[in-house]
Coordinates of C-alpha atoms in Angstrom, one line a residue:
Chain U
X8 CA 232.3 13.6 29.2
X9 CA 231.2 10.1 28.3
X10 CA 228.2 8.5 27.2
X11 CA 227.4 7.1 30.4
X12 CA 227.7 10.4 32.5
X13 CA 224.6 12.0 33.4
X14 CA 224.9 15.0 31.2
X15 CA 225.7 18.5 33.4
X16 CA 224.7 21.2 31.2
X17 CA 222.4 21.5 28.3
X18 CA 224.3 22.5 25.2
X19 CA 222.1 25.0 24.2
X20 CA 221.8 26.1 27.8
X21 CA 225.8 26.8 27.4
X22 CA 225.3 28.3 24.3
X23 CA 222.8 30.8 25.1
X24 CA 225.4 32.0 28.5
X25 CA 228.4 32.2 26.4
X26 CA 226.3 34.2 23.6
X27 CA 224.8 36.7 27.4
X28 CA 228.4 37.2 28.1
X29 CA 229.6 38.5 24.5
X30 CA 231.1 35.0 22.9
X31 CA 229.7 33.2 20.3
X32 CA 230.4 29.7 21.4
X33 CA 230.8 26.6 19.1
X34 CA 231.6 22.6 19.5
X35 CA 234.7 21.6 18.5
X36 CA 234.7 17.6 17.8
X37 CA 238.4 16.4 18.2
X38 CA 237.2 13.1 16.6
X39 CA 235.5 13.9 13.6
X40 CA 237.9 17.0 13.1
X41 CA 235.3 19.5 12.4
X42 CA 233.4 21.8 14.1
X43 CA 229.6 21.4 15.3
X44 CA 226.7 23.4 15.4
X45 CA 223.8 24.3 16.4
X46 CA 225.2 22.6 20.4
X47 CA 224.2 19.0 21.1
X48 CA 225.2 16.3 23.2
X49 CA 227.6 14.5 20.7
X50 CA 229.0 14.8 17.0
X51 CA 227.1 13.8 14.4
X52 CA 229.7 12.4 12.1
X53 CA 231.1 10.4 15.0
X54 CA 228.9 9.7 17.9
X55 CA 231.7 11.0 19.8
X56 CA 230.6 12.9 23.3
X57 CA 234.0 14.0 23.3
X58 CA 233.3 17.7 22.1
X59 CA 235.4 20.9 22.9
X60 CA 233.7 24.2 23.2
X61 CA 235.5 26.9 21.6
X62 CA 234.8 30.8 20.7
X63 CA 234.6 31.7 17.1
X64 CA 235.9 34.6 15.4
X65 CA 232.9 35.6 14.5
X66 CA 233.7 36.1 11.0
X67 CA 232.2 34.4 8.1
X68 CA 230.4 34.7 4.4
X69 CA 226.8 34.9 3.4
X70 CA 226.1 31.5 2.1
X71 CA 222.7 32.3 1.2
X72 CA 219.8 34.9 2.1
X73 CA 216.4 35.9 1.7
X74 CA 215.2 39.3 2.2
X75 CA 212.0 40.5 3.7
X76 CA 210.0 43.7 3.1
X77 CA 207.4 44.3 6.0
X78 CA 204.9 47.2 5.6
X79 CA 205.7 48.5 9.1
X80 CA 209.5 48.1 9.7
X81 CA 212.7 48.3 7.6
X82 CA 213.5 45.8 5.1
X83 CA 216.1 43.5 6.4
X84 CA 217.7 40.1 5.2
X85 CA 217.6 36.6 6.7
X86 CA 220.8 34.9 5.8
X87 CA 222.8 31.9 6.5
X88 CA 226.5 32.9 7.2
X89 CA 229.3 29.8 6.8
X90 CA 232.0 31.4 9.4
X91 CA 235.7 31.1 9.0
X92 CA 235.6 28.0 11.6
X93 CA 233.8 25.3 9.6
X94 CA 230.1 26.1 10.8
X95 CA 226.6 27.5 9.6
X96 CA 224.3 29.7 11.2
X97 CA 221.3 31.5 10.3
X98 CA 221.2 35.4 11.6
X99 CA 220.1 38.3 10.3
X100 CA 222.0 40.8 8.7
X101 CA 221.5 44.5 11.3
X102 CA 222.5 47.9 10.5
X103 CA 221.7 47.6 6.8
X104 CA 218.7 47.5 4.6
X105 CA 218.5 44.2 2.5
X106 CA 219.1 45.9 -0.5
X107 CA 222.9 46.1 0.5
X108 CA 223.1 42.6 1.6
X109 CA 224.4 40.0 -1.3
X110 CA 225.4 36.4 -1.1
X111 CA 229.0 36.3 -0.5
X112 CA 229.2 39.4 1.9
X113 CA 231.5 38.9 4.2
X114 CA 230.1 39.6 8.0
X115 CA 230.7 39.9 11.8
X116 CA 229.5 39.3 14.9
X117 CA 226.9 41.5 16.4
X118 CA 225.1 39.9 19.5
X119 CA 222.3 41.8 20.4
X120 CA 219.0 41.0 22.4
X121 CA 216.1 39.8 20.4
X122 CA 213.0 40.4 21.4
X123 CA 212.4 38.7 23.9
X124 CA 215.7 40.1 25.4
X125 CA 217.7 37.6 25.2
X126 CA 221.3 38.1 23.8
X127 CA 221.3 36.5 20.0
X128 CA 224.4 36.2 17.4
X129 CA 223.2 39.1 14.7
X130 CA 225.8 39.9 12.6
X131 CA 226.4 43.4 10.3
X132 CA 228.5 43.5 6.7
X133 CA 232.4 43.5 7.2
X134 CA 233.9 47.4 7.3
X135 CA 230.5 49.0 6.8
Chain X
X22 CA 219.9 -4.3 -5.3
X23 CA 217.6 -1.5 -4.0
X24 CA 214.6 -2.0 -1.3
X25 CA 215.4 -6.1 -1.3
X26 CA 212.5 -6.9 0.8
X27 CA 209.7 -5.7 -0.9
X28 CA 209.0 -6.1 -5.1
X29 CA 208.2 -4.0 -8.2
X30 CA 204.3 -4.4 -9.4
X31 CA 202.8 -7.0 -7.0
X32 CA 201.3 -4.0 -4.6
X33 CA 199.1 -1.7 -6.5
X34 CA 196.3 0.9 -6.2
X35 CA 193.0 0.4 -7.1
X36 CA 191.1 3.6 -5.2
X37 CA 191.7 7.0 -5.4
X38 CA 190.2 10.0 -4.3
X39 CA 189.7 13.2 -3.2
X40 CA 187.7 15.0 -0.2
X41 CA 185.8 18.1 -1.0
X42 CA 188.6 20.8 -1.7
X43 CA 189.2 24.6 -1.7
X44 CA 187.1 26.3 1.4
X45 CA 184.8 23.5 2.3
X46 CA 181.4 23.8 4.5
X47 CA 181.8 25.4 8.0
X48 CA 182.3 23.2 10.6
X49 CA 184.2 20.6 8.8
X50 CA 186.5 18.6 10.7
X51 CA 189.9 17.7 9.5
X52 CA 188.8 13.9 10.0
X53 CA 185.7 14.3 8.4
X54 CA 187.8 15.4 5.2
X55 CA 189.9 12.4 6.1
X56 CA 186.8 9.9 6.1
X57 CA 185.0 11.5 3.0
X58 CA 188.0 10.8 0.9
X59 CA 188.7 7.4 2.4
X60 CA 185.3 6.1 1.7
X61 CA 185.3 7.4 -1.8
X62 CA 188.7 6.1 -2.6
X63 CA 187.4 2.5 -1.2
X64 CA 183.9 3.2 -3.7
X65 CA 185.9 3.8 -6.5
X66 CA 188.0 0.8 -5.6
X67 CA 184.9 -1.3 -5.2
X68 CA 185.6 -2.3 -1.6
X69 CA 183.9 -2.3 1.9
X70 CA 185.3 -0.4 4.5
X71 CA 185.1 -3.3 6.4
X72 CA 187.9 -5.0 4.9
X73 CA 190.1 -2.5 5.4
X74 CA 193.0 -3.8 7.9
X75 CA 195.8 -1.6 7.4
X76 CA 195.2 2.4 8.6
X77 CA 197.9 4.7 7.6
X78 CA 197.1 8.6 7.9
X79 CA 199.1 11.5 8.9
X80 CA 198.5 15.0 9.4
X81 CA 199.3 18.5 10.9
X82 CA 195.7 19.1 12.5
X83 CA 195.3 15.5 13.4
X84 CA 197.5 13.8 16.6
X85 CA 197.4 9.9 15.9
X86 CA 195.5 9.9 12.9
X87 CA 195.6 6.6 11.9
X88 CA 194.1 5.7 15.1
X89 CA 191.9 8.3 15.0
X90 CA 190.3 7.4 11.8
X91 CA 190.5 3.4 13.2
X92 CA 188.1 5.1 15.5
X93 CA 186.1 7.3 13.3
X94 CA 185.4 4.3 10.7
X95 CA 184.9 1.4 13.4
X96 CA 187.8 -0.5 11.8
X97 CA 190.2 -2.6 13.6
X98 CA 193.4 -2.4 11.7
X99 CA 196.2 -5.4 12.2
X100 CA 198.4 -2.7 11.0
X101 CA 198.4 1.0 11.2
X102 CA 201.2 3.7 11.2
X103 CA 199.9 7.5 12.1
X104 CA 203.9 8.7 11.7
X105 CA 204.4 12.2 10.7
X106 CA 207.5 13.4 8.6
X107 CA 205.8 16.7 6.5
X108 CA 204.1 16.7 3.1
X109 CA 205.7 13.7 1.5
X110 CA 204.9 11.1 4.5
X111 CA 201.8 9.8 2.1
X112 CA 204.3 9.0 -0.9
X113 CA 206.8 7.4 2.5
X114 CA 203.8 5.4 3.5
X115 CA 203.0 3.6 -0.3
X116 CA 206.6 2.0 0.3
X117 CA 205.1 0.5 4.1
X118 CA 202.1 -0.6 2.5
X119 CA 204.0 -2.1 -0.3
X120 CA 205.9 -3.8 2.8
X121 CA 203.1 -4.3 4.7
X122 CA 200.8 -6.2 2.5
X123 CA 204.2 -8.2 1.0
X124 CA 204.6 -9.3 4.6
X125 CA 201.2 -10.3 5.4
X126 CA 200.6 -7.4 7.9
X127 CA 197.5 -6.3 6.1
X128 CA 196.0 -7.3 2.8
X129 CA 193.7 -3.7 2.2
X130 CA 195.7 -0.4 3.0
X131 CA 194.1 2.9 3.6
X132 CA 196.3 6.3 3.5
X133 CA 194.3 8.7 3.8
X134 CA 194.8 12.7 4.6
X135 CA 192.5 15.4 5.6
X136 CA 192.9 19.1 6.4
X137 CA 190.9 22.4 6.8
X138 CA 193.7 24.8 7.4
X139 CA 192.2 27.1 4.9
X140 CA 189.2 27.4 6.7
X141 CA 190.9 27.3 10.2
X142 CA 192.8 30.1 9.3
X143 CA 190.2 32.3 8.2
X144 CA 188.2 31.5 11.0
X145 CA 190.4 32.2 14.1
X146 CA 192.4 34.9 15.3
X147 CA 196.1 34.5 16.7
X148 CA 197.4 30.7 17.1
X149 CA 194.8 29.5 15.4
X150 CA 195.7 31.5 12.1
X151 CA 199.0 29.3 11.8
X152 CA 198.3 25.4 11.8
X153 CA 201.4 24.1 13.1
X154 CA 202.7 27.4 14.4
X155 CA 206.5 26.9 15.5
X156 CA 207.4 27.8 18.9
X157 CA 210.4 30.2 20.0
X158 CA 214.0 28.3 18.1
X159 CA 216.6 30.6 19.7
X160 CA 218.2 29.4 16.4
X161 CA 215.6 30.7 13.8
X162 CA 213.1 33.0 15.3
X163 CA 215.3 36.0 16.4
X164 CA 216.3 36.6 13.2
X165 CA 212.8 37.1 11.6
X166 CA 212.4 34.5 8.8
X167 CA 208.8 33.5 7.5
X168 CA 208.5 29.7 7.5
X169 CA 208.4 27.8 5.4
X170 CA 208.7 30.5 2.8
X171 CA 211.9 32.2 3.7
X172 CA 213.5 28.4 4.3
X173 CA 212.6 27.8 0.2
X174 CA 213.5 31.1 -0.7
X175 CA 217.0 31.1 0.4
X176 CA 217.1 27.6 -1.4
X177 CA 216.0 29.9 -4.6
X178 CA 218.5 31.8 -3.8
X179 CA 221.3 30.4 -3.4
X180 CA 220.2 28.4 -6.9
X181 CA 219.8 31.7 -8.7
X182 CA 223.7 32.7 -7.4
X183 CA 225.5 29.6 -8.1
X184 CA 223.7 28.5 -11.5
X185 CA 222.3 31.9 -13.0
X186 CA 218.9 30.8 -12.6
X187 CA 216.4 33.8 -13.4
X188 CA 213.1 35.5 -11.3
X189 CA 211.7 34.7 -14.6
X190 CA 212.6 31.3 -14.9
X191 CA 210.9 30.9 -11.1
X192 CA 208.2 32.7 -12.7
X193 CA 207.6 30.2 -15.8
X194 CA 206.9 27.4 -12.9
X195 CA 203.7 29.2 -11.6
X196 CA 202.4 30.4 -15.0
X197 CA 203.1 26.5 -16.1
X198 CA 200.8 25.4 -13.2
X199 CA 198.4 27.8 -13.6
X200 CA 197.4 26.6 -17.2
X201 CA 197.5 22.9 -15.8
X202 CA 195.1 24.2 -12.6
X203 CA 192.7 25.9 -16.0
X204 CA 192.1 22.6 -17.6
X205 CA 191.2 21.0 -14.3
X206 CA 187.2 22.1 -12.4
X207 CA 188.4 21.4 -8.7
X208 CA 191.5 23.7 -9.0
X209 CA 191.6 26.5 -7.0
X210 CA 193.0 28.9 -9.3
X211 CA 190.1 29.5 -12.2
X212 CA 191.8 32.6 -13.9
X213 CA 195.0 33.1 -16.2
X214 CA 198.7 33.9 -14.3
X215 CA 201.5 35.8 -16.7
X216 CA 205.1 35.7 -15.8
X217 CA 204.9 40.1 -15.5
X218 CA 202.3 39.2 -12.7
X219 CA 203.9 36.4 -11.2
X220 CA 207.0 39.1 -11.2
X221 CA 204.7 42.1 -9.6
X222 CA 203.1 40.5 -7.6
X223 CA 204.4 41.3 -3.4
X224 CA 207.3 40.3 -2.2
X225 CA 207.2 37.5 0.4
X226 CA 210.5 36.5 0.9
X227 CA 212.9 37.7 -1.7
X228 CA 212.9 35.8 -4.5
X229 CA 209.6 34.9 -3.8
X230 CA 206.2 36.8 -4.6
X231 CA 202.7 35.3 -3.1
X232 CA 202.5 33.4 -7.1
X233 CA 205.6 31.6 -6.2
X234 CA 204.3 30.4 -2.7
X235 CA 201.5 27.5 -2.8
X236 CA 198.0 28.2 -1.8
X237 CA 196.5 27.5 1.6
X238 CA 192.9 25.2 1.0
X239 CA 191.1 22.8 2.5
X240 CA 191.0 19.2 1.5
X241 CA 192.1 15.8 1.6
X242 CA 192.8 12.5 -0.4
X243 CA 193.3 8.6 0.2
X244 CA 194.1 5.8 -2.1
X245 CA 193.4 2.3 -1.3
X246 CA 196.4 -0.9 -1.8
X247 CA 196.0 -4.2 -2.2
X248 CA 198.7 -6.8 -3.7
X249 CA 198.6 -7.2 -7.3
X250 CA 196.6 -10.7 -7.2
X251 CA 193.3 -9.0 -5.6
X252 CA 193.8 -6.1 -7.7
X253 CA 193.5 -8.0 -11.2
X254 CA 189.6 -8.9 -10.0
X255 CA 189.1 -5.6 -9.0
X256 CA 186.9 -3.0 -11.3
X257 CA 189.5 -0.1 -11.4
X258 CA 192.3 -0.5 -13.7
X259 CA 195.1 -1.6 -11.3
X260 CA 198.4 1.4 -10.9
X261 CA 201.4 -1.0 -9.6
X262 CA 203.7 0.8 -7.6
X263 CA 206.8 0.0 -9.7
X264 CA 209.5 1.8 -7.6
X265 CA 209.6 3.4 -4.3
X266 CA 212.9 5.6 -2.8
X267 CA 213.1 8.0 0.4
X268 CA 215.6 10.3 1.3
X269 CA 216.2 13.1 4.1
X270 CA 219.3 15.8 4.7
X271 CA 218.1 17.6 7.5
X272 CA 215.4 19.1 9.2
X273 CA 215.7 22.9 9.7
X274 CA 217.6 24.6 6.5
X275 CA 220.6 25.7 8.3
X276 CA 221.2 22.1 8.6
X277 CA 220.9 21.7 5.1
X278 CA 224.6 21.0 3.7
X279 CA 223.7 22.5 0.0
X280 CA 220.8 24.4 -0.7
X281 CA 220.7 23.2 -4.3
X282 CA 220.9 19.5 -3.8
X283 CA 218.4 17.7 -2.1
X284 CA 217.6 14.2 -1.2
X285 CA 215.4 13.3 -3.7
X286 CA 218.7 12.5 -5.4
X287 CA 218.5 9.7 -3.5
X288 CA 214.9 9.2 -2.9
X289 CA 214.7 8.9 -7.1
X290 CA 217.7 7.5 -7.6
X291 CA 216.2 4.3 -5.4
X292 CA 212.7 4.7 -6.9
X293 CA 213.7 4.3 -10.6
X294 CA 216.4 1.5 -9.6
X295 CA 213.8 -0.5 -8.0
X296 CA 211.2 0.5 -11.0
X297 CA 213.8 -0.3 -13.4
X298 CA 213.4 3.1 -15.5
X299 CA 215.4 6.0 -15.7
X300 CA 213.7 9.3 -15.9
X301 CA 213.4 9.1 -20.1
X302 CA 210.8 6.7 -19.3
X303 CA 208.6 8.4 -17.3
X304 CA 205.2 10.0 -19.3
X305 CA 204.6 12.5 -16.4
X306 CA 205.8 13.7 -13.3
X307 CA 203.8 14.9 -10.3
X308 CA 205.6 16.6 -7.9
X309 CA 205.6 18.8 -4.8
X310 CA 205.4 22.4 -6.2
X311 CA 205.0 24.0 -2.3
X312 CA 207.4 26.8 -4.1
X313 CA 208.3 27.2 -7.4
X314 CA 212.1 26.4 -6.7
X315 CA 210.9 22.8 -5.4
X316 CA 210.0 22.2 -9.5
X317 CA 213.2 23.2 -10.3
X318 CA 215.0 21.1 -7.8
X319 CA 213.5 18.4 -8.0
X320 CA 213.3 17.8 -11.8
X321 CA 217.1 18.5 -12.1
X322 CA 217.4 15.8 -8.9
X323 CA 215.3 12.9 -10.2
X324 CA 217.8 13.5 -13.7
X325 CA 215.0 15.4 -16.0
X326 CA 218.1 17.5 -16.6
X327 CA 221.5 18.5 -15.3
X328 CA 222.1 20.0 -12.2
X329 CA 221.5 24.0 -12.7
X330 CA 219.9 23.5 -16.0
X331 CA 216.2 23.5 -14.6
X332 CA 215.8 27.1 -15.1
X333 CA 215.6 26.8 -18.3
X334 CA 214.0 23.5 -18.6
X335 CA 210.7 24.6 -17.0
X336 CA 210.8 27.7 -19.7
X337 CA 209.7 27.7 -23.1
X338 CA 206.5 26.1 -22.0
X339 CA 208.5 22.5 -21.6
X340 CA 206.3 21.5 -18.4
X341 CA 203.1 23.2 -19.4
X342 CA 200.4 21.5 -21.5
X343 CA 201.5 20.5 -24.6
X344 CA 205.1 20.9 -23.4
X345 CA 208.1 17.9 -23.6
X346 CA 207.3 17.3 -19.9
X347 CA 203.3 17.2 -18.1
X348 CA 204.7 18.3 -14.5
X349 CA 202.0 19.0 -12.5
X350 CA 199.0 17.9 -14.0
X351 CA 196.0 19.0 -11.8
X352 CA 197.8 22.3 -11.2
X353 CA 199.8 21.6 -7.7
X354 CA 200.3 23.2 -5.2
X355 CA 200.7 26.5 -6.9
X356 CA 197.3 26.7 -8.2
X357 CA 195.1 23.5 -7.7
X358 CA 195.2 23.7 -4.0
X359 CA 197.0 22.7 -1.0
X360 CA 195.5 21.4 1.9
X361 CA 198.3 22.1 4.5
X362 CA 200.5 18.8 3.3
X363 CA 199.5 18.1 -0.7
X364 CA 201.6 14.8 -1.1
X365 CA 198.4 12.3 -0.9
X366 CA 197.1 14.8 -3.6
X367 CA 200.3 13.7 -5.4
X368 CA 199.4 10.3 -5.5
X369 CA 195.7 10.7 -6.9
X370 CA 196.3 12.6 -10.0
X371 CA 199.4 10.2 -10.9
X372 CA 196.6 7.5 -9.8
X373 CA 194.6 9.0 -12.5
X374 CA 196.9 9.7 -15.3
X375 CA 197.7 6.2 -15.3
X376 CA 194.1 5.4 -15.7
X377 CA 193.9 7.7 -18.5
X378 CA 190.5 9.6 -16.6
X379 CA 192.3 13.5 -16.3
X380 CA 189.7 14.9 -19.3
X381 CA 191.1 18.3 -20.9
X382 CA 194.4 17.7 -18.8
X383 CA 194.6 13.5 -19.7
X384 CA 198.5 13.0 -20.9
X385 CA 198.5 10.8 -24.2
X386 CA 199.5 7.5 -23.5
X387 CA 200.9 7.1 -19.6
X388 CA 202.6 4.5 -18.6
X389 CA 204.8 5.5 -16.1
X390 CA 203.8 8.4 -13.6
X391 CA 205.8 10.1 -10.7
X392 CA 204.4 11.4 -7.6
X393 CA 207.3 12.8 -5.6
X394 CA 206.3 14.1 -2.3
X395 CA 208.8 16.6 -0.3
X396 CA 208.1 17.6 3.4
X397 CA 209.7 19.7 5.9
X398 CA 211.9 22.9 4.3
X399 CA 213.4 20.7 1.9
X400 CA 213.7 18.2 4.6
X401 CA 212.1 14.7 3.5
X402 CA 211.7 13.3 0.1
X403 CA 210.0 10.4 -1.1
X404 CA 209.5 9.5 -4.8
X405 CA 206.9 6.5 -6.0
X406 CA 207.0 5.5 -9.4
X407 CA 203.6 4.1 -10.5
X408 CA 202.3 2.1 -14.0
X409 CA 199.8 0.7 -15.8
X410 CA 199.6 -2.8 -16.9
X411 CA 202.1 -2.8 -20.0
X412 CA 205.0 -2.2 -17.5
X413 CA 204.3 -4.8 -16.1

């Protein structure tokens, strides 16, 4: 697509279909050699509007994380996962309490709805 | 050379204030705040509001508030800027008046900030509990973080992992504060904090208790600019704005490349070039403490000490009275109050330690004070570097 083309699709609008039929979906930029996320309309470290979509593995580490005690609900942690293919999310770590969850997990994919039903890229600790 | 357009000590401040602070009276508008404290920054200053001709104001309460305080004080400003870009805009906007009044595009510059999201809050019920309540990011909200806190705490985090930086060393920040906030009478905070409460305390966002989270009050500030010529006739001891630097990585924190390196590497790194000083030189350091990790950050970004290392700089006392260090003078944002954004708060108390008028808290012998603004999660950073005559 170039610049000049009306754009077709919302990024995020792809995004969010890919993520309702199972695939967490990420931009590739051929230019810059890296990938891109969250979706947009160009790369950042090039301007390029040349961008391939691709599917990750859905595999990554626990950069970081903070973890969250509500009064009503199970404990759960907040974390921001680098995956295997170059980019960073933030999710939430599902199926565990936040007392097992420690930087440098290693996780995968888990799309589930959120609350307001639509499907969103949760992810639970690797082999658990 | 750094910031070529605009020149160390020929802009300088000459009013400060502050608006009534904490919970203030029912019914108080966010603009009143905003005029109170702009009318008693231009008394102290010694000037009419009618010579005001450059407006800048920002706020989260207040849409176009430059122009809404042209409107509220009659004034016809040649130059105003309303622009919005989180809790450090008001140390962003020194460096545009700076510009502004080198250029000729106003000769008296008004920034001014008001806020009653404490009261707000306790007054409403659902929206208006949350002053700038975020709407649904299919990137953030799903996955249940509380912002800002969680954004700062993963920051802490991530610190903690990579540099063995302790709860209690968070801790040490907010008990540091708290001793400032006790030596100041408008501080929120009027009792004593330990580290074993700040470390019992509930659990926000993990590492963070409520102590390690700033308060939510009412209030507001403004200081006043003119260029260094009208200031030397004025009848407030003039604070030149040596240095000023501004820096930003990102806007939402999963867009933040390293969590333990923010732009106020660059922001300070400008600041003191322009300033000619290097951090040794400064006497003390205000700063915006919206979470305890933001101390430690930011004094290991502006070069106070290595990267890692602030942990156990803020310990031992160093940036409490009587410590190495004054950080945090008036008792931040931690326990002197903050009024939804606290960087025009910033500039004030550095105003004043300059002047040598801070009472029980005064610092011996400023000359050079820091007032570093952050805004966002992390986001925006702006660092002014402010003296008193002999630097000059």
């Amino acid at each position: 697509m170039g610049l000049d083309d009306r754009i077709a699709e919302a990024p995020m609008a792809h995004y969010q279909k890919r993520l309702e039929a199972g695939e967490l979906a990420y931009q590739f930029s051929p230019k810059a050699g890296r990938a891109i996320f969250y979706p947009r309309i160009a790369c950042p470290y090039t301007g390029s509007t040349n961008l391939e979509w691709r599917k990750s593995s859905g595999r990554g580490t626990i950069y970081t994380l903070t973890k969250l005690f509500p009064s009503n609900a199970r404990s759960y942690a907040v974390a921001l996962v680098d995956m295997l293919e170059g980019f960073r999310l933030m999710t939430r770590i599902v199926d565990a309490t936040a007392e097992d969850v420690e930087i440098g997990a290693r996780v995968a994919l888990a799309i589930r709805p959120g609350e307001n039903g639509d499907a969103c890229p949760f992810f639970v600790l690797e082999g658990k | 050379m750094v910031n070529p357009g605009i020149n160390r000590g020929k802009v300088a401040i000459v009013g400060a204030a502050e608006s009534d602070l904490g919970e203030v009276t029912p019914g108080l508008t966010p603009m009143d705040l905003m005029a109170q404290a702009s009318l008693r920054a231009l008394d102290d200053a010694g000037i009419s509001v009618r010579e005001v001709d450059g407006i800048f104001a920002s706020g989260v309460q207040t849409r176009m508030a430059g122009v809404h305080l042209a409107e509220y004080l009659k004034i016809s400003p040649r130059y105003h800027n309303g622009s919005f870009s989180g809790g450090s805009v008001f140390e962003t906007m020194v460096g545009d008046a700076v510009a502004a009044i080198q250029a000729g595009l106003c000769s008296v510059a008004l920034i001014a900030y008001g806020s009653t999201q404490r009261s707000a809050s306790m007054a409403g019920s659902g929206p208006a509990r949350l002053i700038g309540i975020r709407t649904y990011d299919p990137l953030i909200t799903p996955f249940g973080p509380r912002m800002p806190m969680s954004s700062y705490a993963m920051a802490a985090s991530r610190h903690m992992y990579e540099f063995g930086t302790t709860r209690e060393q968070l801790a040490e920040v907010a008990v540091s504060a708290r001793k400032w906030a006790l030596k100041n009478p408008v501080a929120w905070e009027k009792e004593p904090l330990s580290v074993d409460e700040v470390l019992g305390a509930r659990i926000i966002s993990s590492p963070f208790t409520k102590f390690d989270c700033c308060l939510v009050t009412d209030g507001g500030g403004a200081v006043v600019l003119v260029s260094a010529e009208r200031a030397a006739s004025l009848r407030r001891k003039p604070v030149y704005v040596l240095g000023v630097g501004d820096g930003v990585t990102h806007y939402e924190i999963h867009s933040m490349d390293d969590l333990t390196r923010t732009a106020t590497i660059q922001s300070s790194t400008n600041a003191f070039a322009m300033a000619g000083i290097t951090a040794s030189d400064v006497d003390v350091v205000e700063l915006y403490d919206a979470f305890t990790i933001n101390t430690i950050l930011f004094l290991e970004d502006m070069g106070f000490c290595a990267k890692g290392e602030g942990g156990a700089f803020v310990s031992e006392g160093r940036i409490a009275p009587g410590g190495t260090l004054p950080v945090n003078t008036n008792g931040g944002g931690l326990s002197y109050g903050h009024p939804g954004m606290y960087g025009l708060q910033l500039l004030v108390e550095a105003v004043r330690q300059v002047r040598g008028e801070c009472g029980e808290r005064q610092v011996a012998d400023v000359n050079i004070a820091v007032a570093h603004g952050n805004g966002g999660t992390l986001s925006s950073q702006s660092t002014v570097v402010l003296g008193g005559a002999d630097t000059l």
